[in-house]
Coordinates of C-alpha atoms in Angstrom, one line a residue:
X24 CA -7.1 5.3 24.2
X25 CA -6.5 6.9 20.8
X26 CA -7.1 4.7 17.8
X27 CA -4.5 5.8 14.9
X28 CA -4.8 4.3 11.5
X29 CA -1.5 4.8 9.7
X30 CA -1.8 4.3 5.9
X31 CA 1.5 3.3 4.1
X32 CA 3.1 2.1 1.1
X33 CA 6.5 0.9 0.3
X34 CA 8.3 4.0 0.4
X35 CA 10.8 5.4 2.9
X36 CA 8.4 8.2 3.6
X37 CA 6.0 5.8 5.0
X38 CA 8.5 5.0 7.7
X39 CA 8.7 8.6 8.6
X40 CA 4.9 9.0 8.6
X41 CA 4.5 6.1 11.0
X42 CA 7.2 7.7 13.4
X43 CA 5.8 11.1 13.3
X44 CA 2.4 9.4 14.2
X45 CA 4.2 7.7 17.0
X46 CA 5.9 11.2 18.1
X47 CA 2.6 12.7 18.3
X48 CA 0.3 10.3 19.8
X49 CA 2.9 8.4 21.8
X50 CA 2.7 5.0 23.8
X51 CA -0.9 5.6 25.0
X52 CA -2.3 5.3 21.6
X53 CA -3.2 1.9 19.5
X54 CA -2.0 1.7 16.0
X55 CA -3.2 0.0 13.2
X56 CA -0.9 0.1 9.9
X57 CA -2.7 -0.5 6.6
X58 CA -1.3 -0.9 3.1
X59 CA -3.6 -1.2 0.1
X60 CA -2.5 -3.3 -3.0
X61 CA -4.1 -2.4 -6.2
X62 CA -6.0 -5.5 -7.8
X63 CA -5.7 -4.7 -11.5
X64 CA -3.8 -1.8 -12.5
X65 CA -4.5 -0.8 -16.0
X66 CA -2.2 0.8 -18.6
X67 CA -3.0 2.0 -22.2
X68 CA -1.6 -0.2 -24.9
X69 CA 1.0 2.2 -26.7
X70 CA 0.4 1.0 -30.3
X71 CA -3.3 2.0 -30.5
X72 CA -2.4 5.4 -29.5
X73 CA -0.8 5.8 -32.9
X74 CA -4.4 6.0 -34.2
X75 CA -5.6 8.2 -31.6
X76 CA -7.0 5.6 -29.4
X77 CA -6.2 3.5 -26.7
X78 CA -7.1 0.1 -25.2
X79 CA -6.8 -0.9 -21.4
X80 CA -4.5 -3.7 -20.6
X81 CA -5.0 -5.5 -17.3
X82 CA -1.9 -5.9 -15.6
X83 CA -1.2 -8.9 -13.0
X84 CA -2.1 -8.1 -9.5
X85 CA 0.6 -6.5 -7.3
X86 CA 2.6 -8.1 -4.8
X87 CA 5.7 -10.4 -5.2
X88 CA 5.4 -12.7 -8.0
X89 CA 7.8 -14.3 -10.3
X90 CA 7.7 -14.1 -13.8
X91 CA 8.8 -16.9 -16.0
X92 CA 10.3 -16.0 -19.3
X93 CA 8.5 -17.2 -22.6
X94 CA 8.6 -21.0 -22.6
X95 CA 10.3 -21.7 -19.5
X96 CA 8.5 -23.6 -16.7
X97 CA 7.9 -21.6 -13.6
X98 CA 10.3 -22.8 -10.8
X99 CA 8.3 -24.5 -8.0
X100 CA 9.6 -26.6 -5.0
X101 CA 6.7 -28.6 -3.8
X102 CA 8.5 -28.9 -0.4
X103 CA 8.7 -25.3 0.2
X104 CA 6.0 -22.8 1.1
X105 CA 5.8 -18.9 0.5
X106 CA 7.4 -18.2 4.0
X107 CA 10.2 -19.8 6.1
X108 CA 10.7 -19.6 9.9
X109 CA 13.6 -17.6 9.4
X110 CA 12.7 -15.0 6.9
X111 CA 10.1 -13.0 4.8
X112 CA 8.5 -14.6 2.0
X113 CA 10.7 -15.8 -0.8
X114 CA 10.3 -14.0 -4.3
X115 CA 10.1 -17.4 -6.1
X116 CA 6.8 -18.2 -4.7
X117 CA 3.8 -16.6 -5.6
X118 CA 1.8 -14.7 -2.9
X119 CA -1.4 -13.0 -3.0
X120 CA -1.8 -9.1 -3.3
X121 CA -3.4 -9.2 0.1
X122 CA -0.3 -11.1 1.6
X123 CA 1.8 -8.5 0.0
X124 CA 0.1 -5.6 1.4
X125 CA 0.3 -7.0 4.7
X126 CA 4.0 -7.9 4.5
X127 CA 4.7 -3.9 3.4
X128 CA 2.7 -3.1 6.3
X129 CA 4.6 -5.1 8.8
X130 CA 8.0 -4.0 7.4
X131 CA 6.7 -0.4 7.8
X132 CA 5.6 -1.0 11.2
X133 CA 8.5 -2.9 12.5
X134 CA 11.1 0.0 10.9
X135 CA 9.2 2.6 12.6
X136 CA 9.1 0.6 15.9
X137 CA 5.3 1.1 16.6
X138 CA 4.4 -0.8 19.7
X139 CA 2.1 -3.7 19.2
X140 CA 0.5 -2.4 16.1
X141 CA -2.2 -4.1 14.2
X142 CA -1.2 -4.8 10.7
X143 CA -3.9 -4.9 7.8
X144 CA -3.8 -5.6 4.1
X145 CA -6.4 -4.6 1.8
X146 CA -7.2 -4.8 -1.9
X147 CA -8.6 -2.0 -4.0
X148 CA -8.8 1.6 -4.5
X149 CA -6.4 3.1 -2.0
X150 CA -8.6 5.9 -0.7
X151 CA -11.7 3.8 -0.2
X152 CA -10.1 1.1 1.6
X153 CA -8.1 3.2 3.9
X154 CA -11.5 5.1 4.8
X155 CA -13.1 1.6 5.0
X156 CA -10.3 0.4 7.5
X157 CA -10.5 3.3 9.5
X158 CA -14.3 2.6 10.3
X159 CA -13.5 -1.1 10.7
X160 CA -10.9 -0.5 13.4
X161 CA -12.9 2.5 14.7
X162 CA -10.0 5.0 14.1
X163 CA -10.0 8.4 15.8
X164 CA -7.6 9.7 13.1
X165 CA -6.0 8.7 10.0
X166 CA -2.5 9.5 9.0
X167 CA -1.3 9.5 5.6
X168 CA 1.9 10.5 4.0
X169 CA 2.3 12.9 1.3
X170 CA 5.1 13.4 -1.1
X171 CA 5.9 15.7 -4.1
X172 CA 4.8 14.8 -7.4
X173 CA 4.9 16.3 -10.8
X174 CA 2.0 18.2 -12.1
X175 CA 1.7 15.5 -15.0
X176 CA 1.6 12.7 -12.2
X177 CA -1.3 14.7 -10.3
X178 CA -3.2 14.8 -13.7
X179 CA -3.2 11.5 -14.3
X180 CA -3.2 9.8 -10.8
X181 CA -5.2 11.3 -8.2
X182 CA -3.5 11.9 -4.9
X183 CA -4.6 9.3 -2.3
X184 CA -4.0 11.7 0.4
X185 CA -6.1 14.3 -1.1
X186 CA -9.0 11.8 -1.7
X187 CA -9.0 10.6 1.8
X188 CA -8.9 14.1 3.2
X189 CA -11.8 14.9 0.9
X190 CA -13.8 11.7 1.7
X191 CA -13.0 10.8 5.2
X192 CA -15.6 11.6 7.8
X193 CA -12.9 11.4 10.6
X194 CA -9.8 13.7 10.8
X195 CA -7.0 13.0 8.9
X196 CA -3.4 14.1 9.4
X197 CA -1.3 14.5 6.4
X198 CA 2.6 14.2 7.2
X199 CA 5.1 15.3 4.9

């Protein structure tokens, strides 16, 4: 049985990528869907750029979190938890980046109608986490999506698909 690892994000193209993988490998394959949350994305503080220097600002972990306005108390309901029996996690309850990543992977797998997939959430560098997940789940092939980006975007943020292709020691299928 072919072990297929499908790397997804929260875009519509990820659903198409998962469907392409299913069309190519069919019911006889076993699917693992992985989403990677970035633990601490950084941006550069703009006011320091006036002087020709920048400083990193560490942002909050990715995922669904509520941001309380200044001076306001965060909304909490002690009788509730992050999930309810009749729906996805609520937006007014903080969830961890790993839980948010699992939720994205589960949504993509459900939308793509994959048969009995394993759903995995990871945190960290996307390319490294995808390759590590492929090794952990003994994948025979990694399927990643690719979408058009501007030359400026490619200059600032490296392509995850390109890095996976360059660094993986197992076959990689790029779906457009």
